[in-house]
Short mmCIF file of C-alpha atoms and ligand atoms in Angstrom, two decimals:
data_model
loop_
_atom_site.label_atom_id
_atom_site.label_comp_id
_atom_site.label_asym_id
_atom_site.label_seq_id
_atom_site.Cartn_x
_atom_site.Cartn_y
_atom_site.Cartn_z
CA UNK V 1 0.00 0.00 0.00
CA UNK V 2 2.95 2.23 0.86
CA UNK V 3 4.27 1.52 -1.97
CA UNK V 4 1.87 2.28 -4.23
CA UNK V 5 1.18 5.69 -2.27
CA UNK V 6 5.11 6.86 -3.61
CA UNK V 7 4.85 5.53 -6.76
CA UNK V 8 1.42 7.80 -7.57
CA UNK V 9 3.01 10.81 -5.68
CA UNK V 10 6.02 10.36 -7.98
CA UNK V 11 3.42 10.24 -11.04
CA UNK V 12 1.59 13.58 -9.72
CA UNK V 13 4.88 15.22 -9.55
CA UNK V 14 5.54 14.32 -12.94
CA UNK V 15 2.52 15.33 -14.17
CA UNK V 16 1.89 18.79 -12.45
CA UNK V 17 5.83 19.37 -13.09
CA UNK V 18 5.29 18.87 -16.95
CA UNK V 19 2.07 21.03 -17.34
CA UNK V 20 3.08 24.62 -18.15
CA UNK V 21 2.74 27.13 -15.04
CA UNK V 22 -0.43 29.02 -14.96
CA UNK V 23 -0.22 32.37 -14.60
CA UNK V 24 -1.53 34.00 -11.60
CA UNK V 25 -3.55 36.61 -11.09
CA UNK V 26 -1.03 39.26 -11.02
CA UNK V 27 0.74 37.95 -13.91
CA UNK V 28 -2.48 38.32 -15.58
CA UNK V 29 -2.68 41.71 -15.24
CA UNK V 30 0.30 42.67 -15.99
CA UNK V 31 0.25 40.98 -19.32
CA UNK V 32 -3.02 42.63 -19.36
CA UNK V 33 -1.88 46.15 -18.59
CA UNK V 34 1.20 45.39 -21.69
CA UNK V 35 -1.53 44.77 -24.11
CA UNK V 36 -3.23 47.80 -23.49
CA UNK V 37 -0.25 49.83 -23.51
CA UNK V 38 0.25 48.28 -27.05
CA UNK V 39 -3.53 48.50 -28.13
CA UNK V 40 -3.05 52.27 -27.07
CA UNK V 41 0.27 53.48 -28.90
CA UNK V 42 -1.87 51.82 -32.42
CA UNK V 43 -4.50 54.28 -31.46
CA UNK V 44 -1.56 56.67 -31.24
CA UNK V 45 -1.00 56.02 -35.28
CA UNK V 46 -3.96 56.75 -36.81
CA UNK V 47 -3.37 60.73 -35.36
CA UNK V 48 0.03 60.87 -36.79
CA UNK V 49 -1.15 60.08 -40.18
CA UNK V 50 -0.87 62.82 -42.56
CA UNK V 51 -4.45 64.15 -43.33
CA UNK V 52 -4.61 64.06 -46.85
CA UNK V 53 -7.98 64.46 -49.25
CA UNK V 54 -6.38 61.27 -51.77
CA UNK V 55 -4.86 59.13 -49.64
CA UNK V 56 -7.47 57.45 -47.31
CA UNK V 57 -5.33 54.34 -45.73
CA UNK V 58 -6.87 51.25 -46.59
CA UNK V 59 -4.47 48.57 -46.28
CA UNK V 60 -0.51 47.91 -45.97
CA UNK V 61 0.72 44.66 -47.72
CA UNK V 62 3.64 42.58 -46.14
CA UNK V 63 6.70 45.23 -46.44
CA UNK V 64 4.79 47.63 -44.45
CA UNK V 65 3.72 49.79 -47.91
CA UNK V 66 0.46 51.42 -47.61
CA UNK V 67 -2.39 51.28 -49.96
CA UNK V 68 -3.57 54.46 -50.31
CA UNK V 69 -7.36 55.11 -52.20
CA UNK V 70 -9.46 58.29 -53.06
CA UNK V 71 -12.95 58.79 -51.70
CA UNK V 72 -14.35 56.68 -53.76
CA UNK V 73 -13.18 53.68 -53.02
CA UNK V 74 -15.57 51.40 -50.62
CA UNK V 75 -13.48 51.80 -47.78
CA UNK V 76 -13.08 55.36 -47.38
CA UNK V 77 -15.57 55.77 -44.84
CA UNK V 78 -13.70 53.61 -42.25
CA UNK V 79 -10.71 55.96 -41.32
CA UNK V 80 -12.61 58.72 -40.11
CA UNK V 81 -15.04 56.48 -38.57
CA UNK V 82 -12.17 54.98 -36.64
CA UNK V 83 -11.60 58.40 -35.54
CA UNK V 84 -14.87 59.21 -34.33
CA UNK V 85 -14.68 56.22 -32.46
CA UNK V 86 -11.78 56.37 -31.23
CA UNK V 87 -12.80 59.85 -29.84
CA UNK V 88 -15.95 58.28 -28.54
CA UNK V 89 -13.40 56.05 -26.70
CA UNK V 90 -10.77 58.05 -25.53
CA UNK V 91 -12.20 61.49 -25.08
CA UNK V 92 -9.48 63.17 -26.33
CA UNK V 93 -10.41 66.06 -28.92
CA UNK V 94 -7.48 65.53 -31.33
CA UNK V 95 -9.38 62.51 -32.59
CA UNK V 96 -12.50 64.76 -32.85
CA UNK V 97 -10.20 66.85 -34.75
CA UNK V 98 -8.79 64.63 -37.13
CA UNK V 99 -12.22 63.29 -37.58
CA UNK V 100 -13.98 66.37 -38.96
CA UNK V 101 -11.03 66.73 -40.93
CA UNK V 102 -11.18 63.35 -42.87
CA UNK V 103 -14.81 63.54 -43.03
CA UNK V 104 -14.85 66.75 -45.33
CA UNK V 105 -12.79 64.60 -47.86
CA UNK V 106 -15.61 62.06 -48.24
CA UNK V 107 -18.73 64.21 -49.16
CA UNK V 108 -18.54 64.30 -52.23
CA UNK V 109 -19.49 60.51 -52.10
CA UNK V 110 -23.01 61.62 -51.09
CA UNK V 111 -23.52 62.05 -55.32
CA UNK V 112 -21.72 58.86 -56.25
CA UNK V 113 -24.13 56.13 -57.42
CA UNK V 114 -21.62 54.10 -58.96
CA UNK V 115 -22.51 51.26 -56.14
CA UNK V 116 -24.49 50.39 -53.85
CA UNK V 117 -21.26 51.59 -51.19
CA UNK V 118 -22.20 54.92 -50.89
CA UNK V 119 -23.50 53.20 -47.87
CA UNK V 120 -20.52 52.20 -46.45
CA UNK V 121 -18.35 55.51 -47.58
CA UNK V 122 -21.47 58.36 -46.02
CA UNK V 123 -22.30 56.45 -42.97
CA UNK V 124 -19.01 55.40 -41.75
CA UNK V 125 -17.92 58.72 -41.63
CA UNK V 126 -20.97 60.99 -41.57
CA UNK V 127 -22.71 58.98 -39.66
CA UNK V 128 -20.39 58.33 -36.74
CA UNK V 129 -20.24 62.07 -36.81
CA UNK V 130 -23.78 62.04 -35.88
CA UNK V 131 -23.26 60.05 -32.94
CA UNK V 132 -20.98 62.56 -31.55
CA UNK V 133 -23.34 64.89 -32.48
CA UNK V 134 -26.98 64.40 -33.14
CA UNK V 135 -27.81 67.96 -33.96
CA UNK V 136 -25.62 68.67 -36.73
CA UNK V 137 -27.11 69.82 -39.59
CA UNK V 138 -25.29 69.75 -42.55
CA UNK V 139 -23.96 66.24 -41.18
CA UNK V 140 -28.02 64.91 -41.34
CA UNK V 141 -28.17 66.49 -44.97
CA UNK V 142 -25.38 65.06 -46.26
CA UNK V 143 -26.96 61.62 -45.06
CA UNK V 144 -30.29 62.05 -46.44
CA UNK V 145 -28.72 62.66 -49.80
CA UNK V 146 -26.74 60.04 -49.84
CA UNK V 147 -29.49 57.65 -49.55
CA UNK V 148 -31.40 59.78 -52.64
CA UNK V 149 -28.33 58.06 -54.24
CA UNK V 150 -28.38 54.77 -52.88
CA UNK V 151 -31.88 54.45 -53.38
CA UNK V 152 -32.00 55.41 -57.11
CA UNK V 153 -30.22 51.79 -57.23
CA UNK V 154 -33.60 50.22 -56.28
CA UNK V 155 -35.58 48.85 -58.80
CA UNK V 156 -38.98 47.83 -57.71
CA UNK V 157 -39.26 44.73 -60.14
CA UNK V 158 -36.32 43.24 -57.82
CA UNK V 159 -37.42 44.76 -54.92
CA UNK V 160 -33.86 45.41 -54.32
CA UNK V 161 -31.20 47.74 -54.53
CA UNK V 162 -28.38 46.59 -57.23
CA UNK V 163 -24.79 46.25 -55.80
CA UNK V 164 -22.66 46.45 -58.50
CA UNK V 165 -22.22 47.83 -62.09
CA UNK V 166 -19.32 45.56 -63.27
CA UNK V 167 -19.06 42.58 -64.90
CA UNK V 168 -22.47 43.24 -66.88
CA UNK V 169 -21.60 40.10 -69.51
CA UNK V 170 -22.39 38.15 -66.94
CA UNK V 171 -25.02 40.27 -64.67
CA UNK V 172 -27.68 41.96 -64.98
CA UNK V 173 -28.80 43.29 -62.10
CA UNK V 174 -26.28 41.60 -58.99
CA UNK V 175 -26.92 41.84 -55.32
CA UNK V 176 -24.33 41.15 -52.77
CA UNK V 177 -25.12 39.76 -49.18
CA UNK V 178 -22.52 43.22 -48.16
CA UNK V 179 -25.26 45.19 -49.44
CA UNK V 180 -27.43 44.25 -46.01
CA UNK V 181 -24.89 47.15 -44.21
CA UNK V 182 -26.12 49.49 -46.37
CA UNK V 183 -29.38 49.64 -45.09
CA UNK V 184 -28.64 51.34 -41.95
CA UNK V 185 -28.05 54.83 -44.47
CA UNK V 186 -31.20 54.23 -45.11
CA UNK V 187 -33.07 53.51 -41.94
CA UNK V 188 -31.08 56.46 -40.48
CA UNK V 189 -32.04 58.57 -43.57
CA UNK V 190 -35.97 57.73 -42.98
CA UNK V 191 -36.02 59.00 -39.58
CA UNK V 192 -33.71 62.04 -40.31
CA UNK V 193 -36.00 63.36 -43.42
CA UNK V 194 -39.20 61.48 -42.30
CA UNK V 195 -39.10 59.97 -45.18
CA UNK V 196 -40.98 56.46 -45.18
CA UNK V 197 -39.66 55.87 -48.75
CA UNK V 198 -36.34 54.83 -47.63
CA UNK V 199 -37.88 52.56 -45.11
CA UNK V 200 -39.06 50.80 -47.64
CA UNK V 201 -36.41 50.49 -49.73
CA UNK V 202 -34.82 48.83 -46.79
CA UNK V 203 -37.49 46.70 -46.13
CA UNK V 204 -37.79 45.32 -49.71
CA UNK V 205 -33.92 45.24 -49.78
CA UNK V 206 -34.12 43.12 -46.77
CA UNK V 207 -37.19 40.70 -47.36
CA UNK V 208 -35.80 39.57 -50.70
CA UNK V 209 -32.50 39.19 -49.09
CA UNK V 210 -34.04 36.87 -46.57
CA UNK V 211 -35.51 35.04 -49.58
CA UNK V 212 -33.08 34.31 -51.77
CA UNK V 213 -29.46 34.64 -50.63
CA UNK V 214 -29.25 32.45 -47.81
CA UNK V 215 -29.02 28.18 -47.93
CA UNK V 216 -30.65 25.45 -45.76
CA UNK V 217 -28.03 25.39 -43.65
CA UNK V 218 -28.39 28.99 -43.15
CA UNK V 219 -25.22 30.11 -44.77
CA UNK V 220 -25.22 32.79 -47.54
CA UNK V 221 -24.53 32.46 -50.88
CA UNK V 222 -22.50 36.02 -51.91
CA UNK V 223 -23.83 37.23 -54.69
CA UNK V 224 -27.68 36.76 -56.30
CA UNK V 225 -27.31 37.63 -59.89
CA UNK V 226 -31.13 38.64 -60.75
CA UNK V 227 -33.09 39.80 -64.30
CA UNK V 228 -34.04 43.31 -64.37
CA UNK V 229 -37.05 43.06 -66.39
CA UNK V 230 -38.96 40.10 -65.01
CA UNK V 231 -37.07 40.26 -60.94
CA UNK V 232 -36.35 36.29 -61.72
CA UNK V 233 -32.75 34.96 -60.17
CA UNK V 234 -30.43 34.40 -63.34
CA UNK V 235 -27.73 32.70 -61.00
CA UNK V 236 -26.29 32.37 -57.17
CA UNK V 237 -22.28 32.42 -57.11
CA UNK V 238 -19.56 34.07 -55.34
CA UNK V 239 -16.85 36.46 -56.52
CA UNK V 240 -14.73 36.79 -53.39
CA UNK V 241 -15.09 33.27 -51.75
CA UNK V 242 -13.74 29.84 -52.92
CA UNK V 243 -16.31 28.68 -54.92
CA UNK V 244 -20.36 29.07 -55.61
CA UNK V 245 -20.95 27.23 -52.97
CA UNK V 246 -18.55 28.02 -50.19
CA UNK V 247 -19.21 29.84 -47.35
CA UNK V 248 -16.91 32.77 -47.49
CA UNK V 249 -16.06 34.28 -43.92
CA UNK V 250 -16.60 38.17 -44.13
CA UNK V 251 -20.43 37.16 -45.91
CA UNK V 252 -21.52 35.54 -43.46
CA UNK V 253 -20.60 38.36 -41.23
CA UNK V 254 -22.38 40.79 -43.27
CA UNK V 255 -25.43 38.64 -43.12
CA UNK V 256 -25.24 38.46 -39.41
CA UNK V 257 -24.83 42.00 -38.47
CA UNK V 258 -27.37 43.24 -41.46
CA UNK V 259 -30.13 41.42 -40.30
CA UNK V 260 -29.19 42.42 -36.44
CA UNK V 261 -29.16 46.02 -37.34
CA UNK V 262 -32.48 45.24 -39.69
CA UNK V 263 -33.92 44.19 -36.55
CA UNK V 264 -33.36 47.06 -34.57
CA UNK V 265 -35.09 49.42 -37.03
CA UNK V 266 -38.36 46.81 -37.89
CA UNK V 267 -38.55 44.78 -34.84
CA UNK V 268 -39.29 42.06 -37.73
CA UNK V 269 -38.68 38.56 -35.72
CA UNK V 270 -37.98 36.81 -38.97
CA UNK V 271 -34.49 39.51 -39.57
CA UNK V 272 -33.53 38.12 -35.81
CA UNK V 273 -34.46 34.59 -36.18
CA UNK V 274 -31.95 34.73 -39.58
CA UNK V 275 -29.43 36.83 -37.63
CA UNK V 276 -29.50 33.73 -34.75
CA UNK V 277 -29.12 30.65 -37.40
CA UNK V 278 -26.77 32.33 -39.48
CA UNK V 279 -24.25 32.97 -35.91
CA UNK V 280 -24.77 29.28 -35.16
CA UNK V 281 -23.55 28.26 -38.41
CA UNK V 282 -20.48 30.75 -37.83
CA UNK V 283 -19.85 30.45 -34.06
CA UNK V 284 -20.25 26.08 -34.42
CA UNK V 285 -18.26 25.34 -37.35
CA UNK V 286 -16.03 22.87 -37.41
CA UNK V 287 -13.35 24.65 -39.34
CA UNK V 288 -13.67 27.87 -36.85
CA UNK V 289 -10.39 27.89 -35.16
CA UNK V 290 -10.00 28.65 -31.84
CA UNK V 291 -9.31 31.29 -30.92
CA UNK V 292 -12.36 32.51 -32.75
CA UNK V 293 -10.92 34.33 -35.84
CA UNK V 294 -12.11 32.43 -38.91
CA UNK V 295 -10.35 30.95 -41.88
CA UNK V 296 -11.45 33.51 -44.66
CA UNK V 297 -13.54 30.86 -46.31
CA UNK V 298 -14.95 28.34 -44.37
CA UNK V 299 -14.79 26.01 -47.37
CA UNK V 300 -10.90 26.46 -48.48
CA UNK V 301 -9.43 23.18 -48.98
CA UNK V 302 -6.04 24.35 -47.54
CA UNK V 303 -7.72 24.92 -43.84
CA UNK V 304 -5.36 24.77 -41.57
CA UNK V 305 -3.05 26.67 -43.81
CA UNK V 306 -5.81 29.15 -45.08
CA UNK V 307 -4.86 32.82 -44.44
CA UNK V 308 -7.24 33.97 -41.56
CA UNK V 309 -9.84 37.51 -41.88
CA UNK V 310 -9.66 39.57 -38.58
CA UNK V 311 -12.12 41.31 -40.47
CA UNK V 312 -14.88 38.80 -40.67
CA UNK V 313 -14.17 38.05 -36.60
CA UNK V 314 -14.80 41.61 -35.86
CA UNK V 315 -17.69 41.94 -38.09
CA UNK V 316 -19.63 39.21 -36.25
CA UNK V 317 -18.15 40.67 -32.93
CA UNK V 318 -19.60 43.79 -32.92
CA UNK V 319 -22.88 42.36 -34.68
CA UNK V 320 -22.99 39.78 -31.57
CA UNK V 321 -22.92 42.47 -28.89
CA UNK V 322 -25.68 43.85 -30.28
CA UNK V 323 -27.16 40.89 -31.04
CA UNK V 324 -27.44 39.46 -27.34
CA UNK V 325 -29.33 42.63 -26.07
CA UNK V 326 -32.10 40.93 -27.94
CA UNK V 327 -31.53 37.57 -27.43
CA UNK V 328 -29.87 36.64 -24.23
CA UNK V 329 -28.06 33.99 -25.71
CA UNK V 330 -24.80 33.17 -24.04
CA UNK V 331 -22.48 31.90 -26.54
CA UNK V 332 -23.33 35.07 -28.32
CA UNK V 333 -21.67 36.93 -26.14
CA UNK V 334 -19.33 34.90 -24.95
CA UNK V 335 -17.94 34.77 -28.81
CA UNK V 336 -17.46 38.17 -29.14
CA UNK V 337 -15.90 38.94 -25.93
CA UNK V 338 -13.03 35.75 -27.24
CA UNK V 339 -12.43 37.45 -30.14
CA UNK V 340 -11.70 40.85 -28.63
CA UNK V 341 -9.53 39.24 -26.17
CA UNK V 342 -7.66 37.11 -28.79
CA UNK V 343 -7.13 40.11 -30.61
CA UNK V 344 -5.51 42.13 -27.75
CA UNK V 345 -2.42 39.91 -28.20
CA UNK V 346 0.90 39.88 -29.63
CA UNK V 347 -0.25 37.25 -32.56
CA UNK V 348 -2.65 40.00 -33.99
CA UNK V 349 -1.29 43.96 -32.66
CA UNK V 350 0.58 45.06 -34.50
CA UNK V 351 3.79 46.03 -33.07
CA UNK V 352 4.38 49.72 -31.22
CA UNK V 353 7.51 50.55 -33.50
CA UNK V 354 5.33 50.04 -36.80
CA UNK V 355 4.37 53.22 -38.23
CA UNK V 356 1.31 52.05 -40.66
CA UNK V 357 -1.99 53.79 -39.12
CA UNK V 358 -3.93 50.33 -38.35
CA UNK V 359 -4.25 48.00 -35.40
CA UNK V 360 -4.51 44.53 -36.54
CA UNK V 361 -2.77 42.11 -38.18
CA UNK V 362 -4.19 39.13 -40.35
CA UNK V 363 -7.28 40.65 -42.11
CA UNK V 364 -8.13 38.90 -46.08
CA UNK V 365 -9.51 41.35 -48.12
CA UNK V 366 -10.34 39.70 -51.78
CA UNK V 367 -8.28 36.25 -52.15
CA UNK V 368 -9.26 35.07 -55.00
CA UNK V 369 -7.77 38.37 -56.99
CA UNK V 370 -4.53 37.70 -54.65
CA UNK V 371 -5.81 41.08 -52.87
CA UNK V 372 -5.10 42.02 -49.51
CA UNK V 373 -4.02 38.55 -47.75
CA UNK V 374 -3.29 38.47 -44.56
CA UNK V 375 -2.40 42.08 -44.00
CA UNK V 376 -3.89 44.89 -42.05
CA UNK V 377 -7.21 46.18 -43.44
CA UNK V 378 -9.01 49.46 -42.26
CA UNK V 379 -12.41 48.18 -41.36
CA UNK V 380 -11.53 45.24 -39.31
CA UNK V 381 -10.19 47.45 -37.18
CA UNK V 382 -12.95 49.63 -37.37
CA UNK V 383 -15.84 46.81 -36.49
CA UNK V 384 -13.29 46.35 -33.20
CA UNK V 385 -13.33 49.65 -32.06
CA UNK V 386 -17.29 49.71 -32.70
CA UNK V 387 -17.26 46.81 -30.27
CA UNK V 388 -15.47 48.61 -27.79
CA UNK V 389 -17.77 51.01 -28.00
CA UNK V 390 -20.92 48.67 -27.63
CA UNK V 391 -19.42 46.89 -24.81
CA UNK V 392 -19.29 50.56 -22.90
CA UNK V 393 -22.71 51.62 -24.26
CA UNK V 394 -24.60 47.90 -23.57
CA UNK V 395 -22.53 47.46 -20.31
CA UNK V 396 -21.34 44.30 -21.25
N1 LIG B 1 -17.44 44.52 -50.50
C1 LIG B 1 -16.94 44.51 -49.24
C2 LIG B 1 -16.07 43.38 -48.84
O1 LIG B 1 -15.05 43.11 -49.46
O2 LIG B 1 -16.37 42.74 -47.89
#
């Protein structure tokens, strides 16, 4: 018996002396408090960027070289949106500042009905400005004309609004699940004028949306190619996922946050019931790593090599905090706070000493065109900060 008493004490040692030392509490917090000062300096960049009217930052590839667009590219929105935010956040004016500054540069966009991003560009910007500022003005104009725009891309045969222009050999009229974020312009834009034609638009948008984009298993398909004269579906493919019938990461977020934020203008149970399936196919898929940032197609073949989207993650993060104010649902939450604590790390800050004005590392922008892999990309970090923000404003 005695013997046997050593022999498993001489195991346990073994054991507990092999497993890696947890830290403790103060260790925690100390790693904790690092993080933060890291997180902070990145904030720290996006100020010392020069302010310039052509050179919104959208990306940086792998030698640190930064992609610079004009206003009319989809993302310009996002940089002074981060600063709002970030101002939101911090309380410091110079982001206020810098804000106003980058928001001038992106009016023009209000006339630009090139795409269905107008959305994207006006309310990013613009509208973060209003939630510093409900009152102004010419802020609420600007809004209310941009949706004019967005909405002359509705066509009432469809009942939706078309995405894109290119590509017209092989579409006619093509909607993209993306285009679900664009509704908020227009939600925000029928309240603002008192307009209930926007409402509508968004409505439409949304219903046929919910009808046609999404699969049995409550994916989304990414685009729904559709005839403009008779409103029938020519064909359902992708053009930034794997294949037709992949699931590509950053749709899926777009669905899930689109029909969250569709909820909170319509109260329409059928936008939250597709908001809820659509998480659980994100948040329970087998080829989810994790740490909770995705693969940037849940379908690619080379999974576990697959370049990861930060993007996607903090798409669905900041759509989840939201999300759970309606539902209650644990592992709602309890997903988005892992992914904003798995991005406070070294694996996905980017360093202090690097000058680029973004945050995060590991973001896939387009991979079939070879596009923005695995780099740094402008709205992930904006979707982060907005879930910063919601945490504060939800007290979660
Ligand atoms: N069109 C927006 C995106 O790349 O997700």
């Amino acid at each position: 018996m005695f013997k046997i008493k050593i022999v498993a004490y001489i195991i346990a040692f073994i054991l507990l002396g092999c497993q890696p030392k947890k830290k403790n509490k103060e260790e925690r917090v100390e790693v904790e408090k690092e993080e933060n000062v890291v997180l902070n300096s990145r904030y720290q960049k996006l100020l010392d960027y020069p302010v310039d009217s052509l050179s919104f930052p959208r990306s940086a590839d792998s030698l640190g070289q930064i992609k610079k667009v004009p206003s009319g590219d989809w993302t310009s929105g996002f940089f002074a949106g981060n600063l709002w935010q970030l101002y939101q956040l911090t309380e410091e004016q110079e982001y206020r500042d810098k804000a106003q500054q980058w928001t001038v540069f992106i009016e023009k966009e209000k006339l630009n009905g090139k795409s269905h991003d107008v959305g994207f560009k006006v309310f990013c910007s613009f509208g973060n400005g209003l939630e510093v500022n409900p009152e102004n003005k010419h802020y609420q104009k600007v809004v209310v004309k941009a949706a004019n725009t967005l909405a002359s891309r509705y066509s009432d045969k469809v009942k939706s609004i078309r995405s894109w222009d290119f590509n017209k050999k092989q579409w006619q009229f093509p909607v993209i699940i993306d285009n679900m974020m664009n509704l908020e312009l227009l939600f925000e834009a029928a309240k603002i004028a008192k307009d209930s034609t926007f409402y509508e638009i968004a409505v439409n948008h949304a219903n046929t949306t919910l009808k046609n984009h999404f699969r049995e298993n409550n994916s989304t398909f990414h685009v729904v190619d559709y005839d403009s004269l008779s409103g029938n579906i020519h064909e359902k493919v992708t053009h930034q996922g794997f294949n037709d019938s992949s699931s590509w990461a950053r749709g899926q977020a777009w669905a899930i946050y689109g029909f969250t934020m569709a909820y909170r203008y319509t109260q329409n149970e059928r936008y939250l019931n597709q908001a809820k399936a659509t998480v659980k196919f994100f948040i329970n898929h087998k080829n989810l790593p994790e740490d909770g940032i995705p693969y940037w197609d849940f379908n690619d073949p080379d999974i576990p090599q697959a370049p990861r989207d930060v993007s996607a993650a903090t798409v669905v993060a900041s759509g989840l905090l939201e999300l759970y104010t309606y539902t209650q649902e644990e592992p709602f939450l309890a997903y988005a706070e892992k992914v904003l604590h798995t991005l406070n790390s070294k694996e996905y800050l980017l360093k202090t000493e690097n000058e680029i004005p973004f945050i995060f590392k590991h973001s896939t922008g387009n991979y079939p065109k070879n596009d923005e892999i695995d780099v740094p990309i402008v709205y992930a970090d904006y979707y982060y900060l907005e879930a910063l923000l919601r945490k504060k404003k939800f007290n979660l």
